[in-house]
Coordinates of C-alpha atoms in Angstrom, one line a residue:
M1 CA -73.2 -180.3 13.5
T2 CA -69.9 -181.8 14.6
D3 CA -67.5 -182.0 11.7
R4 CA -66.6 -185.3 10.1
S5 CA -63.5 -186.7 11.9
R6 CA -60.1 -187.1 10.3
E7 CA -60.5 -190.8 10.6
A8 CA -63.8 -190.9 8.9
V9 CA -62.6 -188.7 6.1
A10 CA -59.5 -190.9 5.6
F11 CA -61.6 -194.1 5.7
I12 CA -64.2 -192.8 3.2
D13 CA -61.5 -191.6 0.8
T14 CA -59.6 -194.9 1.0
V15 CA -62.7 -197.0 0.4
D16 CA -63.7 -194.8 -2.5
G17 CA -60.3 -195.2 -4.1
T18 CA -60.0 -199.0 -3.6
A19 CA -61.5 -201.7 -5.7
A20 CA -64.7 -203.2 -4.2
Q21 CA -63.2 -206.7 -4.7
A22 CA -59.8 -206.0 -3.2
V23 CA -59.1 -208.5 -0.4
S24 CA -58.7 -206.8 3.0
A25 CA -56.8 -207.8 6.1
C26 CA -60.1 -209.0 7.7
A27 CA -60.5 -212.7 6.9
G28 CA -63.1 -213.3 4.3
W29 CA -63.8 -209.6 3.7
T30 CA -63.1 -207.4 0.7
T31 CA -63.4 -203.6 0.6
H32 CA -67.1 -204.0 0.0
E33 CA -67.6 -206.0 3.2
I34 CA -65.5 -203.6 5.2
A35 CA -67.6 -200.7 3.9
A36 CA -70.8 -202.6 4.8
H37 CA -69.5 -203.3 8.3
V38 CA -68.7 -199.7 9.1
T39 CA -71.9 -198.4 7.5
G40 CA -73.8 -200.9 9.6
I41 CA -72.3 -199.5 12.8
A42 CA -73.5 -196.0 11.9
V43 CA -76.9 -197.3 11.0
E44 CA -77.2 -199.2 14.3
V45 CA -76.2 -196.2 16.4
S46 CA -78.8 -194.1 14.6
R47 CA -81.4 -196.8 15.1
H48 CA -80.7 -196.5 18.9
L49 CA -80.5 -192.7 19.1
D50 CA -83.5 -191.8 17.1
P51 CA -86.1 -193.5 19.4
Y52 CA -84.2 -192.2 22.4
L53 CA -84.7 -188.6 21.2
Q54 CA -88.4 -189.3 20.7
G55 CA -88.7 -190.8 24.2
D56 CA -89.4 -194.2 22.8
P57 CA -87.8 -197.5 24.0
V58 CA -84.3 -198.1 22.7
P59 CA -84.3 -201.4 20.6
Q60 CA -82.0 -204.3 21.3
T61 CA -78.8 -204.1 19.4
R62 CA -78.8 -206.3 16.3
S63 CA -75.9 -208.6 15.4
F64 CA -73.3 -207.7 12.8
E65 CA -74.8 -210.3 10.4
E66 CA -78.3 -208.9 10.7
R67 CA -77.5 -205.3 10.2
E68 CA -74.9 -205.9 7.5
A69 CA -76.7 -208.3 5.2
P70 CA -78.9 -205.7 3.4
L71 CA -75.9 -203.4 3.0
Q72 CA -73.7 -206.1 1.5
A73 CA -76.4 -206.7 -1.1
L74 CA -76.1 -203.1 -2.4
E75 CA -74.1 -202.3 -5.5
H76 CA -70.8 -200.8 -4.4
P77 CA -71.4 -197.2 -5.6
A78 CA -74.8 -197.3 -3.7
L79 CA -73.1 -198.6 -0.6
L80 CA -70.5 -195.8 -0.7
R81 CA -73.2 -193.2 -0.9
R82 CA -75.0 -194.9 2.0
L83 CA -71.7 -195.0 4.0
A84 CA -71.3 -191.2 3.7
A85 CA -75.0 -190.5 4.4
E86 CA -75.2 -192.7 7.4
E87 CA -72.1 -191.4 9.0
E88 CA -73.5 -187.9 8.7
R89 CA -76.9 -188.9 10.1
M90 CA -75.2 -190.5 13.1
R91 CA -73.2 -187.4 13.9
R92 CA -76.4 -185.3 13.7
L93 CA -78.2 -187.6 16.1
V94 CA -75.3 -187.7 18.5
D95 CA -75.2 -183.9 18.5
A96 CA -78.9 -183.7 19.1
V97 CA -78.8 -186.0 22.1
L98 CA -75.8 -184.4 23.7
E99 CA -77.2 -180.9 23.2
R100 CA -80.3 -181.9 25.2
E101 CA -78.6 -184.3 27.6
P102 CA -74.7 -184.2 27.8
G103 CA -74.5 -187.2 30.1
A104 CA -76.9 -189.4 28.1
V105 CA -76.4 -193.2 28.5
I106 CA -78.2 -195.8 26.4
P107 CA -78.3 -199.6 26.2
W108 CA -75.8 -200.9 23.6
T109 CA -74.7 -204.5 22.9
G110 CA -75.8 -205.8 26.3
R111 CA -74.1 -203.0 28.3
Q112 CA -74.6 -199.3 28.9
M113 CA -72.9 -196.8 26.6
A114 CA -72.4 -193.1 27.0
V115 CA -73.7 -191.4 23.9
A116 CA -70.6 -189.1 23.9
K117 CA -68.5 -192.3 23.4
F118 CA -70.0 -193.2 20.0
I119 CA -67.9 -190.7 18.0
P120 CA -64.5 -191.9 19.4
H121 CA -65.9 -195.5 18.9
L122 CA -66.5 -194.8 15.2
R123 CA -63.2 -193.0 14.9
N124 CA -61.5 -196.2 16.1
E125 CA -63.5 -198.3 13.6
H126 CA -62.6 -195.9 10.8
A127 CA -58.9 -195.9 11.6
L128 CA -58.6 -199.7 12.1
H129 CA -60.7 -200.7 9.1
R130 CA -58.8 -198.2 6.9
W131 CA -55.7 -200.1 7.9
D132 CA -57.4 -203.3 6.9
I133 CA -57.6 -201.9 3.4
A134 CA -54.5 -199.6 3.1
G135 CA -52.0 -201.2 5.4
D136 CA -49.0 -199.5 7.0
D137 CA -48.9 -196.2 5.2
D138 CA -48.2 -192.8 6.8
T139 CA -51.9 -192.0 7.3
S140 CA -52.4 -195.3 9.2
G141 CA -49.4 -194.5 11.4
E142 CA -50.8 -191.0 12.2
L143 CA -54.3 -192.1 12.9
L144 CA -53.7 -195.3 14.8
G145 CA -51.0 -193.6 17.0
N146 CA -53.6 -191.2 18.6
M147 CA -53.5 -191.7 22.4
E148 CA -57.1 -190.6 22.6
L149 CA -58.2 -193.5 20.5
M150 CA -56.0 -196.0 22.4
D151 CA -57.5 -194.7 25.7
H152 CA -61.0 -195.2 24.3
S153 CA -60.2 -198.8 23.3
V154 CA -58.8 -199.6 26.7
G155 CA -61.5 -197.8 28.7
E156 CA -64.5 -199.1 26.8
L157 CA -63.3 -202.5 25.5
G158 CA -60.5 -203.5 27.9
A159 CA -62.0 -206.9 28.7
I160 CA -63.9 -207.4 25.5
L161 CA -60.8 -207.3 23.3
L162 CA -59.5 -210.3 25.1
R163 CA -62.7 -212.3 25.2
A164 CA -62.2 -214.2 22.0
G165 CA -58.5 -214.7 22.7
R166 CA -59.3 -216.4 26.0
E167 CA -60.8 -219.3 24.0
H168 CA -57.4 -220.0 22.6
D169 CA -55.4 -219.3 25.8
P170 CA -52.8 -222.1 26.2
E171 CA -52.7 -221.6 30.0
P172 CA -56.2 -220.4 30.9
D173 CA -55.8 -221.0 34.7
A174 CA -52.4 -219.3 35.0
D175 CA -52.1 -215.6 35.9
F176 CA -50.4 -213.4 33.3
H177 CA -48.9 -209.9 33.5
V178 CA -47.3 -208.3 30.5
R179 CA -46.7 -204.7 29.5
L180 CA -47.1 -203.3 26.0
R181 CA -44.6 -200.4 26.1
T182 CA -44.6 -197.4 23.8
A183 CA -42.1 -194.5 24.0
G184 CA -43.8 -191.3 25.2
Q185 CA -47.0 -193.0 26.3
P186 CA -48.0 -194.9 29.4
D187 CA -47.4 -198.6 29.6
L188 CA -50.5 -200.8 28.9
R189 CA -50.9 -204.0 30.9
V190 CA -52.3 -207.3 29.6
V191 CA -53.6 -209.0 32.7
V192 CA -55.1 -212.4 33.5
E193 CA -55.9 -212.8 37.2
A194 CA -58.3 -215.3 38.9
G195 CA -59.7 -216.3 35.5
H196 CA -60.5 -212.7 34.5
A197 CA -58.6 -211.0 31.5
T198 CA -58.4 -207.4 30.7
L199 CA -56.3 -204.5 29.5
A200 CA -55.5 -201.7 32.0
W201 CA -53.3 -198.7 32.5
P202 CA -51.0 -199.5 35.4
A203 CA -50.8 -197.3 38.5
D204 CA -47.0 -197.8 38.8
D205 CA -43.8 -198.3 36.9
A206 CA -43.2 -201.8 38.0
D207 CA -40.6 -203.8 36.1
E208 CA -42.7 -206.5 34.3
P209 CA -42.1 -208.5 31.2
A210 CA -42.7 -206.3 28.2
V211 CA -43.1 -206.0 24.4
E212 CA -42.0 -202.6 23.0
M213 CA -43.8 -201.2 20.0
D214 CA -44.7 -197.9 18.4
A215 CA -48.1 -196.3 19.1
G216 CA -49.8 -197.3 15.9
A217 CA -48.6 -200.9 16.2
R218 CA -49.9 -201.1 19.8
Q219 CA -53.4 -200.0 18.7
L220 CA -53.3 -202.6 15.9
F221 CA -52.0 -205.3 18.3
I222 CA -54.7 -205.0 20.9
W223 CA -57.4 -205.3 18.2
G224 CA -55.9 -208.6 16.9
R225 CA -54.1 -207.1 13.9
R226 CA -50.3 -207.4 13.2
P227 CA -48.4 -204.6 11.4
D228 CA -47.2 -205.3 7.9
H229 CA -43.7 -204.1 8.6
R230 CA -41.5 -206.4 10.7
G231 CA -39.4 -204.9 13.5
R232 CA -42.2 -202.7 14.9
L233 CA -42.7 -205.1 17.8
R234 CA -39.7 -206.1 20.0
S235 CA -40.3 -208.8 22.6
H236 CA -38.6 -209.2 25.9
L237 CA -40.7 -212.3 26.7
G238 CA -39.9 -215.9 26.6
A239 CA -41.3 -217.8 23.6
S240 CA -44.2 -219.3 25.6
Q241 CA -45.1 -215.9 27.1
L242 CA -45.1 -214.3 23.6
A243 CA -47.2 -217.1 22.1
R244 CA -49.7 -216.7 25.0
L245 CA -49.8 -212.9 24.5
Q246 CA -50.4 -213.3 20.8
A247 CA -53.2 -215.8 21.5
L248 CA -54.9 -213.5 24.0
L249 CA -54.8 -210.6 21.5
S250 CA -55.7 -212.7 18.4
G251 CA -58.9 -210.8 17.4
Y252 CA -62.0 -209.1 18.6

């Protein structure tokens, strides 16, 4: 079976070493709710892959609230045991599907998802939600700065990460082009055109308005988080442009 990822190991260790009642960076959530959320994702992936392996219909994806409620009701030590067990079960099922069908694609949250993408998807969840608990420590910087995870975020969720922010867009009918610039990595464009908003890797080096940031800060920023340490983001935008960018990337 594929080994547990560095992100999963770090997340599980951090959750295990943090008080269940500690308030996280996710509004309304403590460590316990974070653990239930991440466990719920693994449970839901397995709930899709198990019938797929058996040749049965893949069920409709449940909402976060539906899948997480029974997990939140668990005592914290029991939830932590479930977290580790469900993460392992999910990896076993992913491996089984990919061994039989490397290009397998299944329905997931109203779209089609390549089974091979579930592991990087969970790696992202582990890295981001570990930051929600631990903040800007060295481990967060290392895990969140991984270009592979950033590329997954953009490729799989480029439009989705802006969907909620569009509801707060102060100029919803105006086009918008801003680059999130990180030394040593490609620029990332935040684009609003003809009413459609997305994140995309540019095909050129055009000189566009930009915000400079380190790699870990950029991953946090597109997911609606803001680094604890000031100075990691340096804006070359006007005040109204910066405010609009922050609104567009205000949370998934």
